[in-house]
Short mmCIF file of C-alpha atoms in Angstrom, two decimals:
data_model
loop_
_atom_site.label_atom_id
_atom_site.label_comp_id
_atom_site.label_asym_id
_atom_site.label_seq_id
_atom_site.Cartn_x
_atom_site.Cartn_y
_atom_site.Cartn_z
CA MET A 19 2.01 13.44 20.38
CA ILE A 20 -1.13 15.56 19.83
CA ALA A 21 -3.73 13.62 21.92
CA VAL A 22 -6.95 14.07 19.94
CA LEU A 23 -6.11 14.41 16.18
CA PRO A 24 -4.73 10.96 15.41
CA VAL A 25 -7.79 9.43 17.23
CA VAL A 26 -10.25 11.71 15.23
CA LEU A 27 -8.36 10.83 11.95
CA THR A 28 -8.58 7.13 12.62
CA VAL A 29 -12.26 7.34 13.30
CA VAL A 30 -12.86 9.44 10.18
CA ALA A 31 -10.84 7.02 8.09
CA LEU A 32 -12.57 3.98 9.43
CA LEU A 33 -16.07 5.55 8.92
CA ALA A 34 -15.20 6.49 5.36
CA GLY A 35 -13.80 2.86 4.93
CA LEU A 36 -17.01 1.53 6.20
CA GLY A 37 -18.96 3.55 3.75
CA ALA A 38 -16.72 2.36 0.90
CA LEU A 39 -17.11 -1.24 2.14
CA VAL A 40 -20.95 -0.95 2.07
CA MET A 41 -20.82 0.44 -1.48
CA LEU A 42 -18.47 -2.42 -2.47
CA ILE A 43 -20.87 -5.07 -1.01
CA ALA A 44 -23.95 -3.39 -2.33
CA ASP A 45 -22.36 -3.30 -5.86
CA ARG A 46 -22.71 0.52 -6.01
CA PRO A 47 -19.92 1.98 -8.25
CA LEU A 48 -18.72 5.55 -7.73
CA VAL A 49 -20.82 8.03 -9.63
CA LEU A 50 -19.91 11.71 -9.42
CA GLY A 51 -22.84 13.59 -8.26
CA SER A 52 -24.64 10.73 -6.63
CA LYS A 53 -25.35 11.08 -2.85
CA PRO A 54 -23.22 8.18 -1.55
CA THR A 55 -20.18 9.15 -3.71
CA THR A 56 -20.53 12.78 -2.67
CA ALA A 57 -20.73 11.79 1.01
CA LEU A 58 -17.67 9.52 0.76
CA LEU A 59 -15.65 12.19 -1.20
CA VAL A 60 -16.54 14.96 1.38
CA ALA A 61 -15.40 12.69 4.14
CA LEU A 62 -12.06 11.99 2.34
CA VAL A 63 -11.50 15.77 1.69
CA LEU A 64 -11.97 16.27 5.49
CA LEU A 65 -9.59 13.32 6.12
CA GLU A 66 -6.97 14.84 3.80
CA ILE A 67 -7.24 18.25 5.48
CA GLY A 68 -6.81 16.56 8.92
CA LEU A 69 -3.83 14.54 7.62
CA LEU A 70 -2.19 17.71 6.30
CA VAL A 71 -2.67 19.44 9.65
CA GLN A 72 -1.18 16.34 11.41
CA ALA A 73 1.79 16.37 9.12
CA VAL A 74 2.45 20.03 9.84
CA VAL A 75 1.91 19.66 13.68
CA GLY A 76 4.01 16.51 13.59
CA VAL A 77 6.98 18.23 11.94
CA VAL A 78 6.77 21.14 14.45
CA LEU A 79 6.63 18.66 17.35
CA LEU A 80 9.54 16.62 16.02
CA ASN A 81 11.65 19.77 15.77
CA GLY A 82 10.71 20.77 19.39
CA THR A 83 11.33 17.40 21.19
CA ASP A 84 14.44 16.48 23.07
CA ARG A 85 13.66 12.73 23.04
CA GLU A 86 15.15 10.21 20.60
CA VAL A 87 12.72 9.83 17.88
CA ASP A 88 13.50 8.12 14.50
CA GLY A 89 12.73 11.45 12.63
CA LEU A 90 12.99 10.31 9.06
CA THR A 91 10.61 7.38 9.69
CA PHE A 92 8.28 9.51 11.60
CA VAL A 93 8.15 12.14 8.71
CA GLY A 94 7.53 9.17 6.28
CA TYR A 95 4.57 8.11 8.24
CA LEU A 96 3.22 11.64 8.51
CA PHE A 97 3.28 12.24 4.75
CA GLY A 98 2.57 8.67 3.48
CA PRO A 99 -1.26 8.95 4.13
CA VAL A 100 -1.29 12.52 2.85
CA VAL A 101 -0.09 11.11 -0.58
CA ILE A 102 -2.10 7.79 -0.48
CA VAL A 103 -5.60 9.32 0.03
CA PRO A 104 -5.77 11.60 -2.97
CA VAL A 105 -4.10 9.01 -5.26
CA ALA A 106 -6.69 6.37 -4.07
CA VAL A 107 -9.42 8.94 -4.96
CA VAL A 108 -8.14 9.45 -8.48
CA TRP A 109 -7.41 5.77 -9.02
CA GLY A 110 -10.87 4.77 -7.58
CA LEU A 111 -12.89 7.43 -9.60
CA SER A 112 -11.45 5.92 -12.91
CA GLU A 113 -13.19 2.65 -12.07
CA ARG A 114 -16.77 2.03 -13.32
CA THR A 115 -17.53 -1.01 -11.16
CA ARG A 116 -17.93 -1.64 -7.43
CA PHE A 117 -14.16 -1.93 -7.24
CA GLY A 118 -13.87 1.89 -7.32
CA PRO A 119 -15.24 2.03 -3.69
CA GLY A 120 -13.01 -1.03 -3.05
CA VAL A 121 -9.90 1.10 -3.97
CA LEU A 122 -11.24 3.89 -1.59
CA LEU A 123 -11.59 1.21 1.11
CA VAL A 124 -7.90 0.15 0.73
CA GLY A 125 -6.80 3.69 0.85
CA CYS A 126 -8.92 4.38 4.10
CA LEU A 127 -7.62 1.30 5.79
CA SER A 128 -3.98 2.29 5.25
CA VAL A 129 -4.57 5.47 7.22
CA PRO A 130 -5.19 3.89 10.67
CA VAL A 131 -2.38 1.57 10.23
CA MET A 132 0.06 4.34 9.31
CA ILE A 133 -1.30 6.46 12.28
CA LEU A 134 -0.68 3.54 14.60
CA ARG A 135 2.87 3.22 13.47
CA LEU A 136 3.27 6.97 13.76
CA THR A 137 2.14 7.13 17.42
CA GLN A 138 4.35 4.03 18.09
CA ILE A 139 7.44 5.77 16.60
CA TRP A 140 6.68 8.99 18.53
CA ALA A 141 6.42 7.00 21.77
CA GLY A 142 9.87 5.71 21.18
CA HIS A 143 9.34 1.93 20.40
CA ALA A 144 9.85 1.95 16.72
CA MET B 25 -4.29 -6.82 -33.67
CA PRO B 26 -4.22 -3.60 -31.74
CA GLU B 27 -7.76 -3.54 -30.55
CA PRO B 28 -7.89 -6.77 -28.41
CA THR B 29 -4.49 -5.77 -26.88
CA THR B 30 -5.93 -2.47 -25.68
CA ASP B 31 -9.04 -4.27 -24.32
CA LEU B 32 -6.83 -6.70 -22.41
CA SER B 33 -4.72 -3.78 -21.06
CA GLU B 34 -7.96 -2.13 -19.82
CA ALA B 35 -9.17 -5.47 -18.55
CA THR B 36 -5.94 -5.98 -16.51
CA ARG B 37 -6.38 -2.69 -14.68
CA SER B 38 -10.19 -2.81 -14.23
CA GLY B 39 -12.41 -4.44 -11.63
CA PRO B 40 -10.54 -6.56 -9.16
CA GLY B 41 -7.33 -5.63 -11.08
CA ARG B 42 -7.74 -2.00 -10.05
CA LEU B 43 -8.10 -2.97 -6.33
CA LEU B 44 -5.05 -5.20 -6.65
CA ILE B 45 -3.03 -2.37 -8.22
CA ALA B 46 -4.06 -0.08 -5.41
CA VAL B 47 -2.75 -2.54 -2.73
CA TYR B 48 0.41 -3.08 -4.79
CA GLY B 49 0.92 0.73 -5.07
CA ILE B 50 0.79 1.20 -1.28
CA PHE B 51 3.26 -1.62 -0.74
CA ALA B 52 5.57 -0.24 -3.42
CA LEU B 53 5.42 3.26 -1.61
CA ALA B 54 5.91 1.64 1.88
CA ALA B 55 8.68 -0.75 0.87
CA THR B 56 10.51 1.95 -1.10
CA ALA B 57 10.34 4.54 1.68
CA ARG B 58 11.39 1.91 4.38
CA SER B 59 14.32 0.75 2.24
CA ALA B 60 15.46 4.21 1.53
CA VAL B 61 15.55 5.19 5.24
CA GLN B 62 17.38 1.85 6.05
CA ILE B 63 19.99 2.19 3.42
CA GLY B 64 20.35 5.93 3.84
CA THR B 65 20.77 6.02 7.65
CA ARG B 66 22.10 2.67 8.93
CA PHE B 67 23.21 0.46 5.96
CA SER B 68 26.26 -0.93 7.66
CA GLU B 69 24.21 -2.30 10.54
CA ALA B 70 22.54 -5.07 8.46
CA PRO B 71 23.51 -4.90 4.73
CA LEU B 72 21.86 -8.07 3.65
CA PRO B 73 18.39 -7.52 5.00
CA TYR B 74 18.52 -3.82 3.77
CA LEU B 75 19.61 -4.93 0.31
CA LEU B 76 16.77 -7.39 0.44
CA SER B 77 14.31 -4.62 1.35
CA ALA B 78 15.49 -2.62 -1.59
CA PHE B 79 15.06 -5.64 -3.90
CA ALA B 80 11.53 -6.16 -2.49
CA ALA B 81 10.73 -2.54 -3.09
CA LEU B 82 11.88 -2.80 -6.70
CA VAL B 83 9.72 -6.01 -7.25
CA TYR B 84 6.63 -4.19 -5.78
CA ILE B 85 7.25 -1.16 -8.10
CA LEU B 86 7.74 -3.45 -11.15
CA ALA B 87 4.46 -5.29 -10.31
CA THR B 88 2.52 -2.05 -9.71
CA VAL B 89 3.57 -0.53 -12.98
CA ALA B 90 3.31 -3.69 -15.11
CA LEU B 91 -0.16 -4.40 -13.78
CA ALA B 92 -1.32 -0.88 -14.48
CA ARG B 93 0.08 -0.94 -17.95
CA GLY B 94 -1.50 -4.32 -18.55
CA ASP B 95 -0.39 -5.13 -22.24
CA GLY B 96 0.98 -8.54 -23.16
CA THR B 97 4.60 -7.80 -22.27
CA SER B 98 3.59 -6.05 -19.08
CA ARG B 99 1.52 -8.92 -18.00
CA ARG B 100 4.59 -11.25 -18.46
CA VAL B 101 6.59 -8.85 -16.47
CA ALA B 102 3.96 -8.74 -13.78
CA PHE B 103 3.66 -12.54 -13.71
CA VAL B 104 7.40 -12.93 -13.17
CA SER B 105 7.36 -10.14 -10.59
CA CYS B 106 4.69 -11.82 -8.64
CA ALA B 107 6.40 -15.17 -8.82
CA VAL B 108 9.66 -13.76 -7.64
CA GLU B 109 7.63 -12.12 -4.88
CA LEU B 110 5.98 -15.29 -3.79
CA ALA B 111 9.41 -17.11 -3.84
CA GLY B 112 10.96 -14.23 -1.88
CA VAL B 113 8.32 -14.20 0.85
CA LEU B 114 8.43 -17.93 1.26
CA VAL B 115 12.30 -18.21 1.32
CA VAL B 116 12.84 -15.12 3.46
CA GLY B 117 9.94 -16.11 5.67
CA ALA B 118 11.39 -19.51 6.40
CA VAL B 119 15.02 -18.31 6.76
CA SER B 120 13.85 -15.59 9.20
CA LEU B 121 12.25 -18.26 11.32
CA LEU B 122 14.97 -20.96 11.03
CA VAL B 123 17.99 -18.62 11.27
CA PRO B 124 16.71 -15.40 13.11
CA ASP B 125 20.36 -14.15 13.37
CA ALA B 126 20.48 -13.64 9.48
CA PHE B 127 17.87 -10.98 9.93
CA PRO B 128 18.80 -8.50 12.80
CA ASP B 129 16.26 -6.04 11.40
CA ALA B 130 12.99 -6.95 9.85
CA THR B 131 12.22 -6.84 6.12
CA VAL B 132 8.85 -6.88 4.39
CA TRP B 133 9.09 -10.50 3.89
CA SER B 134 10.34 -11.54 7.44
CA GLY B 135 8.01 -14.02 9.15
CA PHE B 136 6.13 -14.52 5.89
CA GLY B 137 5.14 -10.88 5.97
CA SER B 138 3.64 -11.09 9.54
CA GLY B 139 4.66 -7.45 10.28
CA TYR B 140 2.24 -6.45 7.40
CA GLY B 141 -0.77 -8.61 8.21
CA PHE B 142 0.57 -11.38 5.95
CA ILE B 143 -0.50 -9.33 2.99
CA PRO B 144 2.92 -9.87 1.31
CA LEU B 145 2.11 -13.57 1.37
CA VAL B 146 -1.38 -13.27 -0.06
CA LEU B 147 -0.70 -10.47 -2.67
CA PRO B 148 1.47 -12.40 -5.05
CA VAL B 149 -0.94 -15.35 -5.10
CA LEU B 150 -3.82 -12.91 -5.95
CA GLY B 151 -1.57 -11.30 -8.60
CA LEU B 152 -0.80 -14.60 -10.24
CA LEU B 153 -4.46 -15.68 -10.24
CA TRP B 154 -5.48 -12.34 -11.65
CA ILE B 155 -3.00 -12.43 -14.47
CA ARG B 156 -3.90 -16.02 -15.43
CA ARG B 157 -7.63 -14.92 -15.49
CA VAL B 158 -6.89 -12.05 -17.85
CA ASN B 159 -4.76 -14.14 -20.07
CA ALA B 160 -7.51 -16.75 -20.40
CA ARG B 161 -9.60 -14.07 -22.13
CA ALA B 162 -6.89 -13.67 -24.81
#
């Protein structure tokens, strides 16, 4: 599909995940207004915007293609991460221990997995 | 004793519990979406695995909600869900290897959850351990 976007989104998700992992290991809970938390949230907002763009572009491409693509599953993997990232943020922010970043780590790691499945389905070997 | 109950509900969904619920939530979403597509588009191709997918999805939803609620009854529901899930992944995992023809299309639990990084195998064990730990505080 779109050559660059899935790669960029994978990198951003992994970097944000790395940041969350560092906070988890360093026992740093999420604190609104603190530098690490703000940096992480900014990265996740950018990730979410990118995922939304990918979802829109993906639907447009799906409508335009003549090839056999499992459309419903494809759309599921387009919008899955769009839903997961904000829910993970809300769920993580309500935790006062190191496991707040832990929740964000899980949310971040689900993104590359779903993008990988997305590109596989687009390529035709679902 | 309303107060200790509330504390334990909070304890169930805090710390490692919150992480556990996050993973359960993602599996509930993934399993539900996958099962909906399977049953909605090609149910007749493999009814048994697709029904099993739907059952797995229900168990994940139940475990997610019960862990997030966290009160005494919910913890019992969550414990049973995790136990059923562990039995499911072990039985389906074994059958899918021994009688591959029974599963023409993969489910979450096929190959002991190998299609999902074996998380379906580890998750119920962590769930059971976590509920046991919270119960020990009661």
